[in-house]
Short mmCIF file of C-alpha atoms (C1' of nucleotides) in Angstrom, two decimals:
data_model
loop_
_atom_site.label_atom_id
_atom_site.label_comp_id
_atom_site.label_asym_id
_atom_site.label_seq_id
_atom_site.Cartn_x
_atom_site.Cartn_y
_atom_site.Cartn_z
CA UNK A 1 -28.15 13.26 26.69
CA UNK A 2 -28.63 10.03 25.14
CA UNK A 3 -27.36 7.04 27.23
CA UNK A 4 -23.90 8.10 28.05
CA UNK A 5 -21.43 6.19 26.05
CA UNK A 6 -17.84 4.75 26.83
CA UNK A 7 -15.54 6.64 24.31
CA UNK A 8 -12.70 4.21 24.34
CA UNK A 9 -14.99 1.13 23.89
CA UNK A 10 -16.64 2.77 21.01
CA UNK A 11 -13.44 3.80 19.38
CA UNK A 12 -12.25 0.34 19.62
CA UNK A 13 -15.50 -1.08 17.97
CA UNK A 14 -15.10 1.38 14.99
CA UNK A 15 -11.12 0.62 14.98
CA UNK A 16 -12.26 -3.03 14.54
CA UNK A 17 -14.50 -2.27 11.50
CA UNK A 18 -11.66 -0.34 9.96
CA UNK A 19 -9.55 -3.48 10.31
CA UNK A 20 -12.16 -5.74 8.80
CA UNK A 21 -12.97 -3.27 6.16
CA UNK A 22 -9.43 -2.87 5.16
CA UNK A 23 -8.85 -6.45 4.99
CA UNK A 24 -11.49 -6.89 2.52
CA UNK A 25 -10.87 -3.87 0.60
CA UNK A 26 -7.25 -2.90 1.00
CA UNK A 27 -6.22 -0.02 3.56
CA UNK A 28 -5.82 2.42 0.61
CA UNK A 29 -9.52 1.77 -0.57
CA UNK A 30 -11.33 2.03 2.61
CA UNK A 31 -13.21 5.09 3.35
CA UNK A 32 -15.02 6.54 6.35
CA UNK A 33 -18.46 5.23 4.94
CA UNK A 34 -16.99 1.73 4.55
CA UNK A 35 -16.08 1.87 8.05
CA UNK A 36 -19.38 3.04 9.42
CA UNK A 37 -21.30 0.47 7.37
CA UNK A 38 -18.96 -2.35 8.76
CA UNK A 39 -19.62 -1.19 12.34
CA UNK A 40 -23.22 -0.71 11.72
CA UNK A 41 -23.21 3.11 12.73
CA UNK A 42 -23.72 6.13 10.53
CA UNK A 43 -21.17 8.33 9.02
CA UNK A 44 -21.75 11.00 11.47
CA UNK A 45 -20.70 8.53 14.43
CA UNK A 46 -17.20 7.55 12.89
CA UNK A 47 -16.68 11.39 12.30
CA UNK A 48 -17.70 12.08 16.02
CA UNK A 49 -15.58 9.66 17.76
CA UNK A 50 -12.55 10.21 15.26
CA UNK A 51 -12.45 13.98 14.06
CA UNK A 52 -10.50 13.17 10.79
CA UNK A 53 -9.58 10.11 8.64
CA UNK A 54 -6.10 10.45 9.53
CA UNK A 55 -6.92 10.35 13.27
CA UNK A 56 -8.80 7.17 12.57
CA UNK A 57 -5.95 5.53 10.54
CA UNK A 58 -3.56 6.32 13.50
CA UNK A 59 -5.70 4.92 15.98
CA UNK A 60 -6.32 1.70 13.64
CA UNK A 61 -2.37 1.22 13.64
CA UNK A 62 -2.21 1.49 17.45
CA UNK A 63 -5.14 -1.07 17.79
CA UNK A 64 -3.45 -3.29 15.45
CA UNK A 65 -0.05 -3.05 17.14
CA UNK A 66 -1.80 -3.97 20.52
CA UNK A 67 -3.46 -6.96 18.96
CA UNK A 68 -0.37 -8.29 17.61
CA UNK A 69 1.46 -7.70 20.85
CA UNK A 70 -1.23 -9.90 22.61
CA UNK A 71 -1.07 -12.64 20.09
CA UNK A 72 2.54 -12.92 20.32
CA UNK A 73 2.57 -12.96 24.02
CA UNK A 74 -0.10 -15.67 23.96
CA UNK A 75 1.97 -17.80 21.48
CA UNK A 76 5.22 -17.32 23.51
CA UNK A 77 3.48 -17.96 26.87
CA UNK A 78 2.01 -21.42 25.45
CA UNK A 79 5.49 -22.24 24.45
CA UNK A 80 6.94 -21.22 27.76
CA UNK A 81 6.40 -24.43 29.63
CA UNK A 82 8.51 -26.26 27.30
CA UNK A 83 12.12 -27.14 28.28
CA UNK A 84 14.14 -24.84 26.10
CA UNK A 85 14.41 -21.43 24.67
CA UNK A 86 14.30 -23.03 21.40
CA UNK A 87 10.34 -23.56 21.43
CA UNK A 88 9.93 -19.79 22.81
CA UNK A 89 12.07 -18.54 19.85
CA UNK A 90 10.02 -20.48 17.31
CA UNK A 91 6.90 -19.44 18.70
CA UNK A 92 8.29 -15.62 18.61
CA UNK A 93 9.32 -16.19 14.83
CA UNK A 94 6.04 -18.00 13.70
CA UNK A 95 3.73 -15.70 15.51
CA UNK A 96 4.31 -13.24 12.64
CA UNK A 97 3.82 -15.82 9.57
CA UNK A 98 0.41 -15.57 8.17
CA UNK A 99 -0.76 -19.10 9.34
CA UNK A 100 -4.40 -18.19 9.90
CA UNK A 101 -6.97 -15.44 8.98
CA UNK A 102 -6.00 -13.35 12.00
CA UNK A 103 -2.31 -13.39 11.38
CA UNK A 104 -2.79 -12.80 7.61
CA UNK A 105 -4.78 -9.84 8.27
CA UNK A 106 -1.97 -8.52 10.49
CA UNK A 107 0.49 -8.90 7.98
CA UNK A 108 -1.58 -7.55 5.28
CA UNK A 109 -2.38 -4.44 7.21
CA UNK A 110 1.02 -3.84 9.02
CA UNK A 111 2.62 -3.87 5.50
CA UNK A 112 -0.16 -1.71 4.00
CA UNK A 113 0.82 0.91 7.01
CA UNK A 114 4.59 0.48 6.33
CA UNK A 115 4.23 1.25 2.80
CA UNK A 116 2.01 4.30 3.59
CA UNK A 117 4.32 5.51 6.07
CA UNK A 118 7.09 6.04 3.27
CA UNK A 119 5.01 8.92 2.02
CA UNK A 120 3.14 10.01 5.00
CA UNK A 121 5.25 11.51 7.78
CA UNK A 122 2.52 11.36 10.42
CA UNK A 123 2.46 7.47 9.95
CA UNK A 124 6.48 7.53 9.80
CA UNK A 125 6.46 8.97 13.34
CA UNK A 126 4.51 6.04 14.48
CA UNK A 127 5.86 3.06 16.43
CA UNK A 128 7.14 1.43 13.00
CA UNK A 129 10.69 1.83 14.52
CA UNK A 130 9.96 1.11 18.28
CA UNK A 131 8.13 -2.02 18.02
CA UNK A 132 10.40 -4.20 15.79
CA UNK A 133 13.02 -2.96 18.05
CA UNK A 134 11.80 -4.42 21.20
CA UNK A 135 11.10 -7.63 19.00
CA UNK A 136 14.83 -7.47 18.17
CA UNK A 137 15.87 -6.83 21.81
CA UNK A 138 13.77 -9.71 22.85
CA UNK A 139 14.78 -12.32 20.45
CA UNK A 140 18.51 -11.14 21.05
CA UNK A 141 17.89 -11.79 24.82
CA UNK A 142 16.52 -15.32 24.11
CA UNK A 143 19.32 -16.19 21.90
CA UNK A 144 22.06 -14.92 24.31
CA UNK A 145 20.22 -17.37 27.30
CA UNK A 146 20.67 -20.09 24.63
CA UNK A 147 24.20 -19.23 23.84
CA UNK A 148 25.12 -18.77 27.54
CA UNK A 149 23.65 -22.32 28.09
CA UNK A 150 25.78 -23.91 25.51
CA UNK A 151 22.95 -24.63 23.06
CA UNK A 152 24.32 -22.44 20.06
CA UNK A 153 27.07 -23.01 17.77
CA UNK A 154 30.45 -21.52 18.61
CA UNK A 155 30.87 -17.76 17.29
CA UNK A 156 27.39 -16.81 17.12
CA UNK A 157 26.58 -13.45 17.08
CA UNK A 158 23.36 -13.32 18.97
CA UNK A 159 22.30 -9.75 17.88
CA UNK A 160 23.09 -10.13 14.05
CA UNK A 161 21.30 -13.45 14.21
CA UNK A 162 18.13 -12.01 15.71
CA UNK A 163 18.06 -9.37 13.05
CA UNK A 164 18.29 -11.80 10.37
CA UNK A 165 16.08 -14.16 11.81
CA UNK A 166 13.35 -11.28 12.21
CA UNK A 167 13.90 -10.02 8.62
CA UNK A 168 13.53 -13.48 7.27
CA UNK A 169 10.50 -14.19 9.06
CA UNK A 170 8.97 -10.86 7.92
CA UNK A 171 10.32 -11.67 4.31
CA UNK A 172 8.58 -15.25 4.39
CA UNK A 173 5.45 -13.88 5.88
CA UNK A 174 5.24 -11.50 2.71
CA UNK A 175 5.81 -14.24 0.28
CA UNK A 176 3.14 -16.27 1.93
CA UNK A 177 0.73 -13.38 1.85
CA UNK A 178 1.08 -13.07 -1.94
CA UNK A 179 0.49 -16.42 -2.56
CA UNK A 180 3.96 -17.39 -3.52
CA UNK A 181 4.64 -19.88 -0.65
CA UNK A 182 2.39 -21.52 1.73
CA UNK A 183 2.61 -21.29 5.35
CA UNK A 184 3.83 -24.64 5.93
CA UNK A 185 6.89 -24.42 4.02
CA UNK A 186 7.91 -21.10 5.26
CA UNK A 187 7.68 -22.52 8.84
CA UNK A 188 10.04 -25.25 7.51
CA UNK A 189 12.44 -22.69 6.38
CA UNK A 190 12.59 -20.94 9.67
CA UNK A 191 13.13 -24.35 11.62
CA UNK A 192 15.82 -25.30 9.21
CA UNK A 193 17.67 -22.06 9.84
CA UNK A 194 17.12 -22.55 13.73
CA UNK A 195 18.53 -26.03 13.30
CA UNK A 196 21.83 -24.40 11.86
CA UNK A 197 21.92 -22.20 14.71
CA UNK A 198 21.36 -24.52 17.57
CA UNK A 199 23.86 -27.30 18.45
CA UNK A 200 22.73 -30.59 17.14
CA UNK B 1 -1.78 12.32 -38.71
CA UNK B 2 0.64 14.63 -36.68
CA UNK B 3 4.01 13.20 -36.78
CA UNK B 4 3.72 9.26 -36.25
CA UNK B 5 4.68 8.44 -32.62
CA UNK B 6 6.43 5.43 -31.42
CA UNK B 7 3.89 3.84 -28.95
CA UNK B 8 6.11 1.80 -27.07
CA UNK B 9 8.53 4.44 -26.42
CA UNK B 10 5.75 6.83 -25.42
CA UNK B 11 4.40 4.25 -22.98
CA UNK B 12 7.59 3.79 -21.50
CA UNK B 13 7.94 7.61 -21.07
CA UNK B 14 4.79 7.64 -19.40
CA UNK B 15 5.49 4.50 -17.29
CA UNK B 16 8.73 6.49 -15.96
CA UNK B 17 6.45 9.40 -15.05
CA UNK B 18 3.94 6.97 -12.93
CA UNK B 19 7.11 5.47 -11.18
CA UNK B 20 8.46 9.08 -10.30
CA UNK B 21 4.93 10.24 -9.25
CA UNK B 22 4.37 7.18 -7.21
CA UNK B 23 7.54 7.51 -5.41
CA UNK B 24 6.64 10.97 -4.56
CA UNK B 25 2.99 10.63 -3.53
CA UNK B 26 2.90 6.82 -2.73
CA UNK B 27 1.29 4.58 -5.40
CA UNK B 28 -2.00 4.55 -3.83
CA UNK B 29 -2.40 8.32 -4.25
CA UNK B 30 -1.13 8.87 -7.86
CA UNK B 31 -3.78 9.78 -10.33
CA UNK B 32 -3.97 10.07 -14.09
CA UNK B 33 -3.60 13.68 -13.67
CA UNK B 34 -0.39 13.59 -11.59
CA UNK B 35 0.98 10.98 -14.27
CA UNK B 36 0.38 13.26 -17.05
CA UNK B 37 1.77 16.37 -15.31
CA UNK B 38 5.06 14.53 -14.20
CA UNK B 39 5.46 13.31 -17.97
CA UNK B 40 4.58 16.89 -19.34
CA UNK B 41 1.73 15.85 -21.34
CA UNK B 42 -2.01 16.13 -21.25
CA UNK B 43 -4.41 13.98 -19.34
CA UNK B 44 -5.83 12.98 -22.69
CA UNK B 45 -2.52 11.57 -23.82
CA UNK B 46 -1.98 9.31 -20.87
CA UNK B 47 -5.74 8.18 -21.40
CA UNK B 48 -4.83 7.42 -25.37
CA UNK B 49 -1.72 5.21 -24.40
CA UNK B 50 -3.45 3.51 -21.77
CA UNK B 51 -7.07 2.99 -22.19
CA UNK B 52 -7.57 2.77 -18.15
CA UNK B 53 -5.74 3.39 -14.96
CA UNK B 54 -5.58 -0.37 -14.43
CA UNK B 55 -3.92 -0.91 -17.79
CA UNK B 56 -1.38 1.90 -16.61
CA UNK B 57 -0.87 0.26 -13.38
CA UNK B 58 -0.21 -3.15 -14.89
CA UNK B 59 2.34 -1.74 -17.44
CA UNK B 60 4.03 0.21 -14.60
CA UNK B 61 4.46 -2.96 -12.65
CA UNK B 62 5.70 -4.73 -15.91
CA UNK B 63 8.25 -1.74 -16.49
CA UNK B 64 9.28 -1.80 -12.95
CA UNK B 65 10.11 -5.39 -12.87
CA UNK B 66 11.93 -5.15 -16.32
CA UNK B 67 14.34 -2.32 -14.99
CA UNK B 68 14.77 -4.36 -11.67
CA UNK B 69 15.77 -7.34 -13.81
CA UNK B 70 18.38 -5.33 -15.59
CA UNK B 71 19.79 -3.77 -12.24
CA UNK B 72 20.19 -7.15 -10.82
CA UNK B 73 21.91 -8.25 -13.96
CA UNK B 74 24.23 -5.51 -14.16
CA UNK B 75 25.28 -6.04 -10.42
CA UNK B 76 25.69 -9.67 -10.72
CA UNK B 77 27.80 -8.94 -14.11
CA UNK B 78 30.06 -6.67 -12.38
CA UNK B 79 30.94 -8.95 -9.69
CA UNK B 80 31.01 -12.17 -12.16
CA UNK B 81 34.67 -11.38 -12.98
CA UNK B 82 35.53 -12.21 -9.36
CA UNK B 83 37.11 -15.31 -8.21
CA UNK B 84 34.19 -17.30 -6.50
CA UNK B 85 30.16 -17.51 -6.47
CA UNK B 86 30.35 -15.69 -3.15
CA UNK B 87 30.71 -12.38 -4.82
CA UNK B 88 28.03 -13.23 -7.15
CA UNK B 89 25.64 -14.34 -4.42
CA UNK B 90 26.30 -11.03 -2.55
CA UNK B 91 25.69 -9.12 -5.24
CA UNK B 92 22.51 -10.87 -5.98
CA UNK B 93 21.15 -10.45 -2.41
CA UNK B 94 22.34 -6.84 -1.89
CA UNK B 95 20.85 -5.69 -5.30
CA UNK B 96 17.24 -5.76 -3.66
CA UNK B 97 18.41 -3.61 -0.69
CA UNK B 98 17.54 0.20 -0.68
CA UNK B 99 21.00 1.50 -0.91
CA UNK B 100 20.52 4.20 -3.35
CA UNK B 101 17.42 6.40 -4.66
CA UNK B 102 16.66 3.96 -7.45
CA UNK B 103 16.54 0.64 -5.38
CA UNK B 104 14.77 2.53 -2.69
CA UNK B 105 12.13 3.28 -5.36
CA UNK B 106 12.10 -0.21 -6.58
CA UNK B 107 11.58 -1.59 -3.00
CA UNK B 108 8.92 0.91 -2.07
CA UNK B 109 6.61 0.31 -5.30
CA UNK B 110 7.27 -3.39 -5.52
CA UNK B 111 6.24 -3.71 -2.03
CA UNK B 112 3.13 -1.35 -2.70
CA UNK B 113 2.14 -3.39 -5.79
CA UNK B 114 2.41 -6.53 -3.23
CA UNK B 115 0.12 -5.12 -0.92
CA UNK B 116 -2.29 -4.24 -3.73
CA UNK B 117 -2.30 -7.65 -5.15
CA UNK B 118 -3.73 -8.80 -2.05
CA UNK B 119 -7.02 -7.19 -2.62
CA UNK B 120 -6.92 -6.79 -6.27
CA UNK B 121 -7.20 -10.07 -8.40
CA UNK B 122 -5.84 -8.46 -11.69
CA UNK B 123 -2.61 -7.64 -9.89
CA UNK B 124 -2.51 -11.10 -8.05
CA UNK B 125 -2.16 -12.71 -11.70
CA UNK B 126 0.98 -10.64 -12.29
CA UNK B 127 4.51 -11.91 -11.96
CA UNK B 128 4.68 -11.61 -8.26
CA UNK B 129 5.10 -15.51 -8.35
CA UNK B 130 7.09 -15.94 -11.30
CA UNK B 131 9.77 -13.45 -10.77
CA UNK B 132 10.71 -14.20 -7.27
CA UNK B 133 10.72 -17.93 -8.19
CA UNK B 134 13.33 -17.32 -10.85
CA UNK B 135 15.38 -15.52 -8.24
CA UNK B 136 15.01 -18.40 -6.02
CA UNK B 137 16.09 -21.03 -8.62
CA UNK B 138 19.11 -18.73 -9.66
CA UNK B 139 20.38 -18.50 -6.10
CA UNK B 140 19.76 -22.11 -5.35
CA UNK B 141 22.05 -22.92 -8.32
CA UNK B 142 24.82 -20.72 -7.33
CA UNK B 143 24.69 -22.34 -3.82
CA UNK B 144 24.77 -25.62 -5.38
CA UNK B 145 27.70 -24.74 -7.29
CA UNK B 146 29.56 -23.52 -4.62
CA UNK B 147 28.53 -26.57 -2.56
CA UNK B 148 29.89 -28.90 -5.26
CA UNK B 149 33.17 -26.98 -5.27
CA UNK B 150 33.23 -27.79 -1.36
CA UNK B 151 33.09 -24.04 -0.31
CA UNK B 152 30.01 -24.64 2.12
CA UNK B 153 29.63 -25.95 5.34
CA UNK B 154 28.66 -29.77 5.46
CA UNK B 155 24.93 -30.51 5.40
CA UNK B 156 23.69 -27.49 3.61
CA UNK B 157 20.32 -27.55 2.02
CA UNK B 158 20.94 -25.15 -0.69
CA UNK B 159 17.40 -24.60 -1.91
CA UNK B 160 16.27 -23.88 1.49
CA UNK B 161 19.01 -21.82 2.37
CA UNK B 162 18.28 -19.69 -0.91
CA UNK B 163 14.69 -19.23 0.04
CA UNK B 164 15.97 -18.10 3.78
CA UNK B 165 18.48 -15.80 2.16
CA UNK B 166 16.00 -14.05 -0.34
CA UNK B 167 13.40 -13.59 2.45
CA UNK B 168 16.03 -12.09 4.74
CA UNK B 169 17.23 -9.86 1.97
CA UNK B 170 13.35 -8.59 1.36
CA UNK B 171 12.86 -8.04 5.03
CA UNK B 172 16.02 -6.19 5.69
CA UNK B 173 15.01 -4.10 2.82
CA UNK B 174 11.64 -3.37 4.07
CA UNK B 175 13.12 -2.40 7.44
CA UNK B 176 15.77 -0.22 5.59
CA UNK B 177 12.63 1.40 3.71
CA UNK B 178 10.97 2.22 6.68
CA UNK B 179 14.02 3.80 8.25
CA UNK B 180 14.48 1.36 11.21
CA UNK B 181 17.81 0.41 9.84
CA UNK B 182 20.38 1.86 7.66
CA UNK B 183 21.58 0.05 4.36
CA UNK B 184 25.05 -0.37 5.66
CA UNK B 185 24.09 -2.54 8.58
CA UNK B 186 21.59 -4.61 6.60
CA UNK B 187 24.28 -5.46 4.22
CA UNK B 188 26.36 -6.28 7.22
CA UNK B 189 23.74 -8.70 8.35
CA UNK B 190 23.53 -10.46 4.92
CA UNK B 191 27.51 -10.90 5.00
CA UNK B 192 27.46 -12.40 8.45
CA UNK B 193 24.96 -15.02 7.35
CA UNK B 194 26.96 -15.83 4.23
CA UNK B 195 29.89 -16.12 6.46
CA UNK B 196 27.98 -18.78 8.34
CA UNK B 197 27.03 -20.72 5.21
CA UNK B 198 30.82 -20.51 3.73
CA UNK B 199 33.40 -22.73 4.99
CA UNK B 200 35.93 -20.33 6.75
"C1'" DA C 1 -5.67 16.06 -54.28
"C1'" DC C 2 -8.57 14.15 -51.50
"C1'" DG C 3 -10.19 11.10 -47.96
"C1'" DT C 4 -8.75 8.67 -44.12
"C1'" DT C 5 -6.34 7.77 -39.97
"C1'" DT C 6 -3.65 9.29 -36.01
"C1'" DG C 7 -2.32 11.90 -32.27
"C1'" DT C 8 -3.92 15.60 -28.92
"C1'" DG C 9 -6.19 19.73 -26.66
"C1'" DG C 10 -10.07 20.94 -23.98
"C1'" DT C 11 -13.79 19.88 -21.45
"C1'" DA C 12 -17.78 17.87 -19.21
"C1'" DC C 13 -20.16 13.93 -16.74
"C1'" DG C 14 -21.03 11.13 -12.94
"C1'" DT C 15 -19.13 9.35 -8.47
"C1'" DT C 16 -17.00 9.28 -4.53
"C1'" DC C 17 -14.10 11.17 -1.05
"C1'" DG C 18 -13.61 13.67 3.53
"C1'" DT C 19 -15.51 17.10 6.00
"C1'" DA C 20 -18.85 20.64 7.75
"C1'" DT C 21 -23.64 22.12 9.00
"C1'" DC C 22 -27.94 22.00 11.17
"C1'" DA C 23 -31.39 19.73 13.68
"C1'" DT C 24 -32.91 17.04 17.65
"C1'" DA C 25 -33.62 13.89 21.36
"C1'" DA C 26 -32.23 11.96 25.36
"C1'" DA C 27 -29.85 12.55 30.16
"C1'" DG C 28 -27.17 14.62 33.15
"C1'" DA C 29 -26.69 19.41 36.34
"C1'" DC C 30 -28.45 22.54 39.87
"C1'" DG D 1 -38.07 22.17 35.99
"C1'" DT D 2 -35.26 24.38 33.41
"C1'" DC D 3 -30.89 24.48 31.20
"C1'" DT D 4 -26.94 22.59 29.33
"C1'" DT D 5 -24.37 18.84 27.42
"C1'" DT D 6 -23.88 14.73 24.77
"C1'" DA D 7 -24.86 11.48 21.18
"C1'" DT D 8 -26.75 10.94 16.67
"C1'" DG D 9 -29.21 11.55 12.44
"C1'" DA D 10 -29.63 13.70 7.95
"C1'" DT D 11 -27.88 16.19 4.49
"C1'" DA D 12 -25.15 19.37 1.80
"C1'" DC D 13 -20.59 20.79 -0.04
"C1'" DG D 14 -16.66 21.51 -2.56
"C1'" DA D 15 -12.88 18.96 -4.29
"C1'" DA D 16 -10.83 15.44 -7.04
"C1'" DC D 17 -11.36 11.08 -9.12
"C1'" DG D 18 -11.54 7.99 -13.76
"C1'" DT D 19 -13.75 8.08 -17.79
"C1'" DA D 20 -16.29 9.67 -22.01
"C1'" DC D 21 -16.82 13.09 -25.65
"C1'" DC D 22 -16.10 16.37 -29.26
"C1'" DA D 23 -13.19 19.27 -32.22
"C1'" DC D 24 -9.17 19.64 -34.92
"C1'" DA D 25 -4.61 19.66 -36.94
"C1'" DA D 26 -1.15 17.11 -39.16
"C1'" DA D 27 0.27 13.27 -42.28
"C1'" DC D 28 -0.20 9.18 -44.59
"C1'" DG D 29 -2.40 5.73 -48.36
"C1'" DT D 30 -3.88 5.80 -52.99
#
DNA sequence: ACGTTTGTGGTACGTTCGTATCATAAAGAC
DNA sequence: GTCTTTATGATACGAACGTACCACAAACGT
């Protein structure tokens, strides 16, 4: 057989090609041939490593989620050396904002998948529920930690606050994505709201 | 010629069919034949009233925006008789949440259009920027009004607060749409945040 | 009344899509 | 040294897409 190939690696390369092509054409418009061309392989190879387009799309979503998780973790770790949890929280919330090309791509495709999941039950079963839930738990924990340290305003419901902040971050991200607002002002809005939560 | 037809009315009927079909199949998957079948007319008729699919999609977006505007206006008017601006603000923010089938459809398709506009410049030129901007101005005005009446906490930046609340409402709407959260809890989050802004 | 315009049915064309099929070369297994 | 397995090239197929074209019947203008 021709030089044995690492399937996992190959699949990842193709998934990266899918993500790039989808960023350029839109996830709805990308076909197997586009992915093949973007990856520099033949259509047959894409078919070989993913039996169907649906399998490819599902793997693409997993790949995307993994990459995004890494990005958030990096951001949080970079801010982790700072004195308080405020910096960590800010890093967590701004990680989802489309500030550079990579995060723009994340937001664009993640939203695309979310829209598709409304009418595609195979996608609806994917980690759209789980992943945001862990973000919610993490942020709630950070806020609770800040609250226990007496850093927050009195009467703060950390759970509700976390849900609201994450939704706000997602909403701001979308408005940045469609060009209604620039990334700078979106971050300013988030910082303002954190200022209202944290004790002055 | 066969019984003269009101073009505007006909186009609206077809746009309604587009919206229904898109709600069922997803905007990306709906074709001219689906729209024709949903409207109970032949493919030729859809072609006749909209020369191309792109024109149909653009008109569908306009139709959707118009309908949504009416809905918000109705909600706000219904709450307008109440004593304070708090009720009006709450009505404005919850109007976008997918609480019933109609608003679910709104949110689903509006988000679909937003995603498409990232890679489709014809859609990018549409009122994605203008419409949210007017909502922002309206909400800022309402908050300012409340602030002038001494109803808000001290040091509130009404503009930034409005932007944040609208983004939060949109983000919550999406999470409801994908089934991560139910409409009731989303409204509770919004109310909590309004409680934090309004003086107790 | 006649000619022109308007609305609509039917259908065909060229593309593109996802998928399936056939062939074949290279590298293991024994 | 066979013989099987693996990876990939090339291509073909049926379906569905948006669009274009042709025909025709019904009502208006004059």
